[in-house]
Short mmCIF file of C-alpha atoms and ligand atoms in Angstrom, two decimals:
data_model
loop_
_atom_site.label_atom_id
_atom_site.label_comp_id
_atom_site.label_asym_id
_atom_site.label_seq_id
_atom_site.Cartn_x
_atom_site.Cartn_y
_atom_site.Cartn_z
CA MET Y 16 8.10 4.31 -12.16
CA VAL Y 17 10.05 4.44 -8.90
CA VAL Y 18 11.22 7.98 -8.26
CA VAL Y 19 14.48 8.46 -6.35
CA LYS Y 20 16.50 11.50 -5.23
CA LEU Y 21 20.27 11.65 -5.44
CA LYS Y 22 21.91 12.34 -2.10
CA PRO Y 23 24.44 15.26 -1.89
CA PHE Y 24 27.89 14.08 -3.17
CA ASN Y 25 29.49 15.22 0.04
CA GLU Y 26 27.30 13.03 2.06
CA ILE Y 27 28.10 10.04 -0.08
CA LEU Y 28 31.81 10.83 0.22
CA LYS Y 29 31.46 10.98 3.96
CA ILE Y 30 29.86 7.53 4.20
CA LEU Y 31 32.69 6.09 2.00
CA ASN Y 32 35.28 7.16 4.58
CA ASP Y 33 38.03 4.43 4.55
CA TYR Y 34 37.02 2.75 1.23
CA ILE Y 35 39.36 3.52 -1.63
CA ARG Y 36 38.46 1.33 -4.63
CA ILE Y 37 34.93 2.04 -5.73
CA THR Y 38 32.43 0.76 -8.28
CA VAL Y 39 29.45 3.00 -9.04
CA ILE Y 40 26.23 1.46 -10.42
CA GLY Y 41 23.55 3.49 -12.01
CA CYS Y 42 20.05 2.19 -12.78
CA GLU Y 43 18.46 3.14 -16.11
CA ILE Y 44 14.89 2.38 -15.13
CA GLY Y 45 13.58 4.68 -12.32
CA SER Y 46 16.75 6.45 -11.29
CA GLY Y 47 17.85 7.11 -14.86
CA ARG Y 48 14.41 8.22 -15.96
CA CYS Y 49 14.26 10.84 -13.28
CA MET Y 50 17.87 11.98 -13.88
CA GLN Y 51 18.94 11.16 -10.32
CA GLY Y 52 20.84 7.88 -10.67
CA GLY Y 53 21.24 6.65 -14.19
CA LEU Y 54 24.59 6.06 -15.91
CA ARG Y 55 25.04 9.84 -16.43
CA GLU Y 56 24.74 10.65 -12.71
CA ALA Y 57 26.90 7.52 -11.88
CA LYS Y 58 29.66 9.02 -14.07
CA GLU Y 59 29.31 12.46 -12.48
CA LEU Y 60 29.52 10.93 -9.00
CA ALA Y 61 32.54 8.86 -9.99
CA GLN Y 62 34.38 12.01 -11.23
CA PHE Y 63 33.61 13.75 -8.01
CA LEU Y 64 34.92 10.76 -5.95
CA LYS Y 65 38.01 10.62 -8.10
CA ASN Y 66 38.61 14.32 -7.52
CA ASN Y 67 38.42 13.58 -3.77
CA GLY Y 68 41.12 10.91 -3.81
CA LYS Y 69 39.11 7.74 -4.50
CA GLU Y 70 40.01 5.19 -7.07
CA ILE Y 71 37.19 4.31 -9.52
CA VAL Y 72 37.24 0.64 -10.46
CA ASP Y 73 34.21 0.78 -12.78
CA VAL Y 74 31.06 2.73 -13.58
CA LEU Y 75 28.35 0.68 -15.01
CA THR Y 76 24.62 -0.02 -15.40
CA LEU Y 77 22.73 -3.26 -15.79
CA GLY Y 78 19.68 -1.44 -17.20
CA GLY Y 79 17.40 -2.66 -14.49
CA THR Y 80 19.11 -3.42 -11.14
CA CYS Y 81 16.31 -5.25 -9.29
CA ILE Y 82 16.59 -8.25 -11.55
CA VAL Y 83 18.41 -10.97 -9.58
CA GLU Y 84 19.79 -12.94 -12.46
CA LYS Y 85 21.47 -9.90 -14.06
CA VAL Y 86 23.10 -8.90 -10.80
CA LYS Y 87 24.41 -12.42 -10.18
CA LYS Y 88 26.41 -12.33 -13.39
CA ILE Y 89 28.80 -9.41 -12.64
CA SER Y 90 31.94 -9.67 -10.70
CA PHE Y 91 33.36 -6.85 -8.60
CA LYS Y 92 36.81 -8.32 -7.94
CA ASP Y 93 38.94 -5.31 -7.31
CA THR Y 94 36.31 -3.31 -5.61
CA ASP Y 95 36.26 -2.38 -1.89
CA VAL Y 96 32.77 -0.98 -2.05
CA ILE Y 97 29.84 -0.65 -4.46
CA VAL Y 98 27.94 2.66 -4.60
CA SER Y 99 24.50 2.02 -5.96
CA LEU Y 100 22.26 4.64 -7.46
CA ALA Y 101 19.37 2.19 -7.93
CA CYS Y 102 16.20 2.39 -5.83
CA GLY Y 103 15.87 0.66 -2.41
CA ALA Y 104 14.94 -2.61 -4.07
CA GLY Y 105 17.81 -2.66 -6.67
CA THR Y 106 20.42 -1.66 -4.06
CA GLN Y 107 19.26 -4.49 -1.76
CA VAL Y 108 19.49 -7.07 -4.58
CA ILE Y 109 23.06 -6.16 -5.07
CA SER Y 110 23.77 -6.30 -1.38
CA GLU Y 111 22.21 -9.76 -1.12
CA GLU Y 112 23.83 -11.19 -4.19
CA ILE Y 113 27.40 -9.77 -3.95
CA ASN Y 114 29.56 -10.37 -0.99
CA LYS Y 115 30.93 -6.80 -0.74
CA PRO Y 116 29.86 -3.66 1.17
CA VAL Y 117 27.22 -1.70 -0.66
CA ILE Y 118 26.13 1.83 0.09
CA THR Y 119 23.29 3.84 -1.53
CA GLY Y 120 23.70 7.16 -3.19
CA VAL Y 121 19.96 7.89 -3.41
CA SER Y 122 16.85 8.01 -1.35
CA THR Y 123 13.82 6.23 -2.79
CA LEU Y 124 10.85 8.55 -2.79
CA PHE Y 125 7.75 7.01 -4.34
CA ILE Y 126 5.94 5.31 -7.24
CA GLY Y 127 4.97 8.14 -9.43
CA SER Y 128 4.51 9.87 -12.76
CA ASP Y 129 6.94 11.86 -14.89
CA SER Y 130 6.15 15.22 -16.38
CA HIS Y 131 8.96 16.17 -18.78
CA LYS Y 132 11.49 14.85 -16.35
CA GLU Y 133 10.87 18.02 -14.34
CA VAL Y 134 8.05 17.13 -11.97
CA PHE Y 135 7.49 13.69 -10.49
CA LYS Y 136 4.27 13.02 -8.65
CA GLU Y 137 3.37 10.26 -6.32
CA TYR Y 138 0.49 8.23 -7.84
CA CYS Y 139 0.44 4.92 -6.04
CA ILE Y 140 1.48 3.77 -2.56
CA ALA Y 141 1.10 0.13 -3.44
CA CYS Y 142 -1.82 -0.39 -1.02
CA GLY Y 143 -2.30 -3.96 -2.25
CA ASP Y 144 -5.99 -3.66 -2.84
CA CYS Y 145 -6.53 -1.42 -5.79
CA ILE Y 146 -9.87 0.52 -5.75
CA ILE Y 147 -9.23 3.07 -8.55
CA SER Y 148 -11.69 1.51 -10.98
CA THR Y 149 -14.44 3.31 -8.94
CA THR Y 150 -12.66 6.63 -8.84
CA GLY Y 151 -12.04 7.27 -12.48
CA SER Y 152 -8.68 5.54 -12.24
CA ILE Y 153 -7.32 8.40 -10.19
CA CYS Y 154 -5.99 7.23 -6.82
CA PRO Y 155 -7.28 8.90 -3.63
CA ILE Y 156 -5.27 6.44 -1.41
CA ALA Y 157 -1.97 7.77 -2.65
CA ARG Y 158 -2.95 11.29 -3.70
CA CYS Y 159 -4.98 12.37 -0.74
CA PRO Y 160 -2.72 12.81 2.32
CA LYS Y 161 -5.35 11.33 4.49
CA SER Y 162 -6.01 8.46 1.96
CA LEU Y 163 -9.75 9.30 2.03
CA ARG Y 164 -11.57 6.79 -0.08
CA TYR Y 165 -15.10 8.04 0.71
CA GLY Y 166 -15.09 11.58 -0.68
CA PRO Y 167 -13.26 14.80 0.16
CA CYS Y 168 -12.62 16.19 3.65
CA GLY Y 169 -13.88 19.61 4.71
CA GLY Y 170 -10.55 21.21 3.89
CA ALA Y 171 -11.01 20.95 0.08
CA ILE Y 172 -11.40 24.63 -0.50
CA ASN Y 173 -10.95 26.43 -3.80
CA LYS Y 174 -10.13 23.03 -5.35
CA MET Y 175 -6.92 22.86 -3.44
CA CYS Y 176 -5.76 20.43 -0.74
CA GLU Y 177 -5.71 21.77 2.77
CA VAL Y 178 -2.44 19.97 3.44
CA ASN Y 179 -0.47 21.20 0.38
CA ASN Y 180 -2.16 24.25 -0.93
CA ASN Y 181 -0.22 24.17 -4.25
CA THR Y 182 -1.74 20.72 -4.99
CA GLU Y 183 -5.24 20.14 -6.35
CA CYS Y 184 -7.41 18.12 -3.93
CA VAL Y 185 -7.49 14.73 -5.57
CA TRP Y 186 -11.26 14.60 -5.09
CA PHE Y 187 -11.61 17.46 -7.57
CA THR Y 188 -9.39 15.61 -9.98
CA ILE Y 189 -11.52 12.54 -9.57
CA ASP Y 190 -14.75 14.50 -9.92
CA LYS Y 191 -13.51 16.18 -13.10
CA LYS Y 192 -12.50 12.89 -14.71
CA LEU Y 193 -15.73 11.21 -13.85
CA ASN Y 194 -17.67 14.19 -15.16
CA ASP Y 195 -15.73 14.16 -18.43
CA ILE Y 196 -16.59 10.53 -18.99
CA GLY Y 197 -20.23 11.10 -18.00
CA LYS Y 198 -20.00 9.20 -14.72
CA TYR Y 199 -20.32 10.26 -11.13
CA PHE Y 200 -18.95 8.89 -7.86
CA SER Y 201 -21.57 6.91 -6.09
CA PHE Y 202 -20.89 6.40 -2.42
CA PRO Y 203 -20.45 2.70 -1.81
CA GLU Y 204 -21.34 0.99 1.42
CA ILE Y 205 -18.89 2.29 4.11
CA ASP Y 206 -16.54 -0.41 5.07
CA PHE Y 207 -13.22 -0.62 6.93
CA SER Y 208 -10.11 -0.85 4.82
CA ASP Y 209 -7.95 -3.94 5.18
CA TYR Y 210 -4.42 -2.62 5.86
CA SER Y 211 -3.11 -6.17 6.22
CA PHE Y 212 -2.67 -6.10 2.42
CA SER Y 213 0.13 -3.56 2.85
CA ASN Y 214 1.78 -4.91 5.97
CA HIS Y 215 5.39 -5.19 4.99
CA PRO Y 216 7.53 -7.05 4.07
CA ARG Y 217 5.27 -8.32 1.40
CA ARG Y 218 5.82 -11.26 -0.94
CA PHE Y 219 4.09 -12.25 -4.14
CA LYS Y 220 4.20 -15.68 -5.67
CA ASN Y 221 3.38 -15.70 -9.37
CA GLU Y 222 1.29 -18.69 -9.92
CA LEU Y 223 0.56 -18.24 -13.61
CA MET A 21 -33.51 21.57 29.62
CA ASN A 22 -30.48 19.60 28.62
CA PHE A 23 -28.72 19.23 25.24
CA SER A 24 -30.21 15.80 24.44
CA LYS A 25 -33.75 17.02 24.97
CA LYS A 26 -33.22 20.12 22.87
CA LEU A 27 -31.88 18.07 20.05
CA ASN A 28 -35.12 16.16 20.01
CA ASN A 29 -37.72 18.80 20.68
CA GLY A 30 -36.58 21.57 18.37
CA LYS A 31 -35.42 24.15 20.86
CA PHE A 32 -32.53 26.43 19.89
CA ILE A 33 -29.16 25.13 20.92
CA ILE A 34 -26.06 26.99 21.96
CA THR A 35 -22.76 25.27 22.06
CA ALA A 36 -19.21 26.48 22.61
CA GLU A 37 -15.82 25.05 22.11
CA ILE A 38 -12.87 24.63 24.52
CA ALA A 39 -9.61 22.88 24.28
CA PRO A 40 -8.21 20.74 27.20
CA PRO A 41 -5.15 22.27 28.89
CA ARG A 42 -1.61 21.93 27.53
CA GLY A 43 -0.63 20.49 30.88
CA ILE A 44 -2.70 19.18 33.69
CA ASP A 45 -4.23 22.35 35.24
CA THR A 46 -8.02 22.27 34.44
CA ASP A 47 -9.00 24.85 37.06
CA LYS A 48 -8.25 27.83 34.95
CA ILE A 49 -10.40 26.56 32.18
CA LEU A 50 -13.32 25.64 34.46
CA LYS A 51 -13.16 29.07 36.05
CA GLY A 52 -13.14 30.72 32.68
CA ILE A 53 -16.26 29.00 31.49
CA TYR A 54 -18.11 29.18 34.77
CA PRO A 55 -20.19 32.28 33.77
CA LEU A 56 -21.48 30.33 30.82
CA LYS A 57 -22.75 27.36 32.90
CA GLU A 58 -26.48 28.26 32.66
CA TYR A 59 -26.20 29.64 29.08
CA VAL A 60 -24.34 27.24 27.02
CA ASP A 61 -26.08 23.84 26.47
CA ALA A 62 -22.88 21.78 25.79
CA PHE A 63 -19.18 22.35 25.38
CA ASN A 64 -17.23 20.74 22.56
CA ILE A 65 -13.94 19.38 23.96
CA THR A 66 -11.45 19.39 21.09
CA ASP A 67 -9.19 16.34 20.29
CA ASN A 68 -5.70 17.80 19.89
CA GLN A 69 -7.09 20.40 17.58
CA ARG A 70 -4.96 21.64 14.63
CA SER A 71 -2.63 18.66 15.46
CA MET A 72 -1.21 20.26 18.57
CA VAL A 73 -0.90 18.28 21.81
CA ARG A 74 -3.42 18.94 24.59
CA ALA A 75 -4.63 16.73 27.38
CA SER A 76 -7.01 13.95 26.39
CA SER A 77 -10.51 15.09 25.20
CA VAL A 78 -12.08 12.05 26.98
CA VAL A 79 -10.56 12.93 30.27
CA MET A 80 -11.33 16.62 30.00
CA SER A 81 -14.96 15.78 29.11
CA LYS A 82 -15.19 13.73 32.39
CA VAL A 83 -13.76 16.84 34.23
CA LEU A 84 -16.57 18.93 32.79
CA LEU A 85 -19.16 16.31 33.67
CA ASP A 86 -17.90 16.20 37.28
CA ASN A 87 -18.27 19.99 37.47
CA GLY A 88 -21.78 20.10 36.26
CA PHE A 89 -21.16 20.96 32.56
CA GLU A 90 -22.38 19.01 29.49
CA PRO A 91 -19.45 17.91 27.30
CA ILE A 92 -19.45 16.96 23.57
CA CYS A 93 -16.23 14.86 23.34
CA GLN A 94 -14.51 15.14 19.99
CA PHE A 95 -12.88 12.19 18.33
CA THR A 96 -10.67 12.36 15.16
CA GLY A 97 -9.01 9.63 13.18
CA ARG A 98 -5.64 11.33 13.02
CA ASP A 99 -3.94 9.85 16.07
CA ARG A 100 -5.61 6.50 16.78
CA ASN A 101 -6.40 3.49 14.68
CA ARG A 102 -9.65 1.46 14.97
CA ILE A 103 -8.27 -0.34 18.02
CA GLY A 104 -7.46 2.86 19.92
CA LEU A 105 -10.63 4.63 18.88
CA GLN A 106 -13.04 1.87 19.83
CA SER A 107 -11.25 1.59 23.15
CA ASP A 108 -11.46 5.34 23.91
CA ILE A 109 -15.08 5.63 22.70
CA LEU A 110 -16.03 2.80 25.04
CA GLY A 111 -14.01 4.66 27.74
CA ALA A 112 -16.13 7.72 27.14
CA GLY A 113 -19.19 5.51 27.54
CA ILE A 114 -17.88 4.26 30.92
CA PHE A 115 -17.32 7.92 32.09
CA GLY A 116 -21.02 8.68 31.22
CA ILE A 117 -20.16 11.01 28.40
CA LYS A 118 -23.38 11.31 26.45
CA ASN A 119 -22.37 13.37 23.43
CA ILE A 120 -19.57 12.79 20.91
CA LEU A 121 -18.46 14.54 17.76
CA VAL A 122 -16.69 12.73 15.00
CA MET A 123 -14.32 14.00 12.30
CA THR A 124 -11.48 12.86 10.11
CA GLY A 125 -8.99 15.35 11.67
CA ASP A 126 -6.35 17.81 10.52
CA PHE A 127 -3.14 16.61 9.05
CA PRO A 128 -0.15 16.51 11.42
CA THR A 129 1.95 18.85 9.17
CA LEU A 130 -0.53 21.64 9.96
CA GLY A 131 0.40 21.64 13.58
CA ASP A 132 3.51 21.74 15.78
CA GLU A 133 4.53 18.07 15.63
CA GLN A 134 5.11 17.96 11.90
CA GLY A 135 7.17 14.73 11.97
CA ALA A 136 4.37 12.70 13.64
CA LYS A 137 3.04 9.66 11.86
CA PRO A 138 -0.44 10.38 10.49
CA VAL A 139 -2.79 7.47 11.29
CA PHE A 140 -6.09 7.96 9.40
CA ASP A 141 -6.91 4.21 9.59
CA VAL A 142 -10.55 5.35 9.67
CA ASP A 143 -12.22 8.53 8.42
CA SER A 144 -15.20 10.41 9.77
CA LEU A 145 -17.69 8.07 7.95
CA GLN A 146 -15.91 5.00 9.22
CA ILE A 147 -15.78 6.24 12.77
CA LEU A 148 -19.53 6.96 12.57
CA LYS A 149 -20.07 3.39 11.38
CA MET A 150 -17.83 2.27 14.23
CA VAL A 151 -19.92 4.08 16.79
CA LYS A 152 -23.13 2.70 15.23
CA LEU A 153 -21.82 -0.81 15.68
CA LEU A 154 -20.61 -0.10 19.29
CA GLN A 155 -24.10 1.24 20.09
CA GLU A 156 -25.59 -1.99 18.60
CA GLY A 157 -23.42 -3.95 21.05
CA LYS A 158 -20.70 -5.01 18.75
CA LEU A 159 -17.03 -4.29 17.93
CA ILE A 160 -16.35 -3.71 14.21
CA ASN A 161 -15.00 -7.27 14.05
CA GLY A 162 -18.37 -8.58 15.30
CA LYS A 163 -17.45 -9.52 18.79
CA GLU A 164 -20.12 -8.90 21.42
CA LEU A 165 -19.69 -6.08 23.89
CA ASN A 166 -20.30 -6.44 27.58
CA GLY A 167 -22.50 -3.42 27.99
CA LYS A 168 -23.15 -1.04 25.10
CA PRO A 169 -22.63 2.66 24.95
CA LYS A 170 -25.32 5.28 23.95
CA PHE A 171 -24.37 8.72 22.55
CA ASN A 172 -25.84 11.74 20.81
CA ILE A 173 -23.61 11.71 17.80
CA GLY A 174 -22.47 14.77 15.89
CA ALA A 175 -20.37 15.41 12.85
CA VAL A 176 -19.22 18.41 10.87
CA PHE A 177 -19.84 20.17 7.61
CA ASN A 178 -17.91 22.88 5.82
CA PRO A 179 -20.14 25.00 3.52
CA PHE A 180 -17.06 26.36 1.77
CA ALA A 181 -15.54 22.95 0.84
CA GLY A 182 -16.13 21.18 -2.48
CA PRO A 183 -16.86 19.55 -4.83
CA GLU A 184 -20.31 20.57 -3.55
CA HIS A 185 -22.23 17.50 -4.56
CA LEU A 186 -19.65 15.23 -2.94
CA GLN A 187 -19.67 17.28 0.22
CA ILE A 188 -23.43 17.00 0.34
CA ALA A 189 -23.41 13.30 -0.43
CA LYS A 190 -20.81 12.83 2.35
CA LEU A 191 -22.97 14.83 4.74
CA ASN A 192 -25.99 12.71 3.92
CA LYS A 193 -23.92 9.61 4.56
CA LYS A 194 -22.90 10.93 8.00
CA VAL A 195 -26.57 11.39 8.94
CA GLU A 196 -27.49 7.96 7.52
CA LEU A 197 -24.75 6.53 9.81
CA GLY A 198 -26.19 8.11 12.93
CA ALA A 199 -25.07 11.75 13.15
CA LYS A 200 -27.94 13.61 14.86
CA PHE A 201 -26.41 16.99 14.81
CA ILE A 202 -24.07 18.78 12.52
CA GLN A 203 -21.82 21.62 13.45
CA THR A 204 -20.41 23.82 10.68
CA GLN A 205 -17.05 25.41 10.11
CA PRO A 206 -17.22 29.14 11.01
CA VAL A 207 -19.38 31.32 8.68
CA TYR A 208 -19.25 35.05 8.41
CA ASP A 209 -22.31 35.98 6.42
CA ILE A 210 -25.99 35.25 6.77
CA LYS A 211 -26.24 33.82 3.20
CA THR A 212 -23.76 31.10 3.92
CA ALA A 213 -25.34 30.44 7.27
CA LYS A 214 -28.70 29.92 5.64
CA TYR A 215 -27.30 27.76 2.94
CA ALA A 216 -25.58 25.50 5.43
CA HIS A 217 -28.67 25.41 7.60
CA GLU A 218 -30.86 24.30 4.76
CA ILE A 219 -28.50 21.59 3.41
CA ILE A 220 -28.09 20.15 6.91
CA GLU A 221 -31.80 20.32 7.67
CA GLN A 222 -32.51 18.51 4.41
CA SER A 223 -30.14 15.73 5.50
CA GLY A 224 -32.29 15.15 8.61
CA ALA A 225 -29.79 16.35 11.25
CA VAL A 226 -29.97 19.39 13.47
CA PRO A 227 -27.85 22.27 12.05
CA ILE A 228 -25.72 24.10 14.52
CA ILE A 229 -23.95 27.07 12.78
CA GLY A 230 -20.30 27.70 13.68
CA LEU A 231 -19.24 31.22 14.60
CA LEU A 232 -15.61 32.09 15.29
CA PRO A 233 -15.44 35.74 16.43
CA ILE A 234 -12.51 37.46 14.83
CA ASN A 235 -10.62 39.52 17.29
CA SER A 236 -7.87 41.13 15.18
CA LEU A 237 -6.78 41.79 11.68
CA LYS A 238 -4.08 39.23 12.05
CA MET A 239 -6.68 36.53 12.89
CA ALA A 240 -8.89 37.72 10.00
CA ASN A 241 -6.00 37.36 7.58
CA PHE A 242 -5.19 33.88 8.97
CA ILE A 243 -8.75 32.75 8.34
CA LYS A 244 -8.78 34.29 4.93
CA LYS A 245 -5.72 32.39 4.06
CA LEU A 246 -7.28 29.10 5.20
CA ASN A 247 -10.63 29.90 3.53
CA PRO A 248 -10.38 32.83 1.12
CA HIS A 249 -14.19 33.23 0.50
CA SER A 250 -15.37 32.90 4.05
CA VAL A 251 -14.72 36.41 5.38
CA PRO A 252 -16.52 39.17 3.39
CA ASP A 253 -14.45 42.04 2.15
CA SER A 254 -16.82 44.57 3.70
CA PHE A 255 -16.15 43.07 7.14
CA LEU A 256 -12.37 43.13 6.61
CA GLU A 257 -12.55 46.74 5.53
CA LYS A 258 -14.52 47.79 8.61
CA LEU A 259 -12.31 45.70 10.88
CA SER A 260 -9.20 47.37 9.60
CA LYS A 261 -10.62 50.74 10.30
CA ALA A 262 -12.18 49.89 13.69
CA LYS A 263 -10.66 51.62 16.69
CA ASP A 264 -11.21 48.48 18.75
CA PRO A 265 -11.02 45.46 16.33
CA TYR A 266 -11.75 43.04 19.16
CA SER A 267 -15.06 44.63 20.00
CA TYR A 268 -15.95 45.06 16.34
CA GLY A 269 -15.25 41.36 15.64
CA TRP A 270 -17.38 40.30 18.65
CA GLU A 271 -20.29 42.50 17.78
CA TYR A 272 -20.20 41.19 14.23
CA ALA A 273 -20.32 37.60 15.41
CA LEU A 274 -23.07 38.39 17.92
CA ASN A 275 -25.20 40.11 15.28
CA LEU A 276 -24.73 37.07 13.04
CA ALA A 277 -25.73 34.83 16.00
CA GLN A 278 -28.88 36.85 16.48
CA SER A 279 -29.77 36.51 12.76
CA VAL A 280 -29.34 32.80 12.94
CA THR A 281 -31.83 32.59 15.86
CA GLU A 282 -34.49 33.84 13.40
CA PHE A 283 -34.38 30.82 11.10
CA GLY A 284 -31.84 28.38 12.69
CA ARG A 285 -31.68 25.68 15.22
CA GLY A 286 -28.43 26.29 16.87
CA ILE A 287 -25.18 28.22 17.09
CA HIS A 288 -21.70 27.07 17.99
CA PHE A 289 -19.20 29.54 19.43
CA MET A 290 -15.76 28.21 18.46
CA LEU A 291 -14.11 30.70 20.81
CA VAL A 292 -15.58 31.78 24.11
CA GLY A 293 -13.78 35.10 24.43
CA LYS A 294 -14.88 37.28 27.26
CA THR A 295 -17.24 34.79 28.89
CA GLU A 296 -19.18 37.30 30.86
CA ASP A 297 -20.08 39.30 27.74
CA LEU A 298 -21.10 36.12 25.98
CA ALA A 299 -23.22 35.10 28.96
CA GLN A 300 -24.98 38.46 28.85
CA PHE A 301 -25.65 38.17 25.09
CA ILE A 302 -27.09 34.73 25.51
CA ASP A 303 -29.25 36.01 28.39
CA TYR A 304 -30.63 38.69 25.99
CA LEU A 305 -31.32 36.10 23.27
CA LYS A 306 -33.13 33.81 25.70
CA ASN A 307 -35.14 36.51 27.53
CA ASP A 308 -35.52 39.76 25.56
CA SER A 309 -34.81 39.11 21.93
CA PRO A 310 -37.65 38.87 19.39
CA TYR A 311 -36.95 35.12 19.06
CA ASN A 312 -36.74 34.29 22.77
CA HIS A 313 -39.62 31.83 22.30
CA LYS A 314 -37.31 29.46 20.44
CA PHE A 315 -35.15 28.80 23.52
S1 LIG H 424 -5.60 2.07 -4.84
FE1 LIG H 424 -3.99 3.54 -5.29
S2 LIG H 424 -2.37 2.96 -3.88
FE2 LIG H 424 -3.77 1.25 -3.99
S3 LIG H 424 -2.83 -0.04 -5.65
FE3 LIG H 424 -4.36 1.26 -6.63
S4 LIG H 424 -3.27 3.08 -7.34
FE4 LIG H 424 -1.94 2.03 -5.81
S1 LIG H 425 -8.26 18.49 0.66
FE1 LIG H 425 -8.66 16.67 -0.62
S2 LIG H 425 -6.66 15.77 -0.99
FE2 LIG H 425 -6.42 17.19 0.74
S3 LIG H 425 -6.71 15.98 2.63
FE3 LIG H 425 -8.75 16.74 2.03
S4 LIG H 425 -9.74 15.29 0.72
FE4 LIG H 425 -7.58 14.74 0.89
#
């Protein structure tokens, strides 16, 4: 899932300065799942804005916001501005499809996991050339700060990562998983990664 | 006898580490290490160590060369991508720098420019492969070089890091890719020094054991925080009781250095401290110690 973080309501209010009539959109996929920008948070934000002199035209969700056909179908006729709590992708789809000002109420953090809606961890940086089948399907590209694909650095002390010492070094996580399934990491031929796979903006044409 | 020869003929090696200036004044540093000129075989010149800006390691290495010192120029993958690194390594070749040391590098958030963009396009193994290709006369994209460099290549090993079998496999890969000597992270007891020595020797490279004299309780605690099992409790206890912790820390490191001369191939002082005392100590090792024949 895409993990987002709600901006402080005061900050959102400040960006809205002259706009009066506001529609707030929550997204039930990533933003809702991490309780930072679903319909519930959209309603809370709307109430706050109302208490601060704004007029709320509508509070809604489309389920998923990054789906172009869905966004095209809604009209925002009496609205001065749309506040979107969807991730960066969803918010941009609204802005491209609707001829109105759009501002975001969240910052998009990463693609990650969800532990009881309390802890969200980055698991994939969409490198474009997935290698995790060789690392027990635990990703060192996203989960090692240095993206080390050929084994741990010399800072992996006491199982912890030298960069964040409250996080396990991902090479210990990989090693444990491989051990548990009776495999071991065999060093492949050292090669240079192809970062052109992740040069943005990327585009993917589904040819199926 | 120079560093290159000693690497090949089994003589005991002493290296020391210095950082380029934060600024452009190199005189103070040169003056500081002058007493060590005849005693230290080569000086590691760090590459923005601990992610803090210093002058270029390549340029500082050239300054050392011009002043009659033997530099080991360090390169990390933290600040330059494969384009920048190949360019600077060729630059080191033009300057006549003969020794380089390669590592992945510390993360920027550990230093004093925490907002800097981390590069890590290539890690230590990939830089070693890059240097191998350059020495064969090619860029990593296969293009032919006009004149190829030749280096004594070094890399690093931390005996405290894990998982152990992966660290050892990675060390072996480094040696396979051309690392001739391996310097270790600082060790504080003879058992770890021996362990590191053996593992590195088995890999086929020359082991050079890292020593970082601890000069205060504050420094000891800092190192303990980075690496909890490296500093023995008995040392810490004595250090905290010592009247002069600076001298106690130095003597401890020098004792360890002397023990390494019994079985080892080299030591690396990661801090030069009072250079005259260090020179005197090395003089003793080379001339009067029971293992003087190894030098
Ligand atoms: S290797 Fe990691 S970052 Fe790349 S696609 Fe796979 S999971 Fe994502
Ligand atoms: S300690 Fe592990 S996760 Fe952290 S930077 Fe080193 S290899 Fe990567």
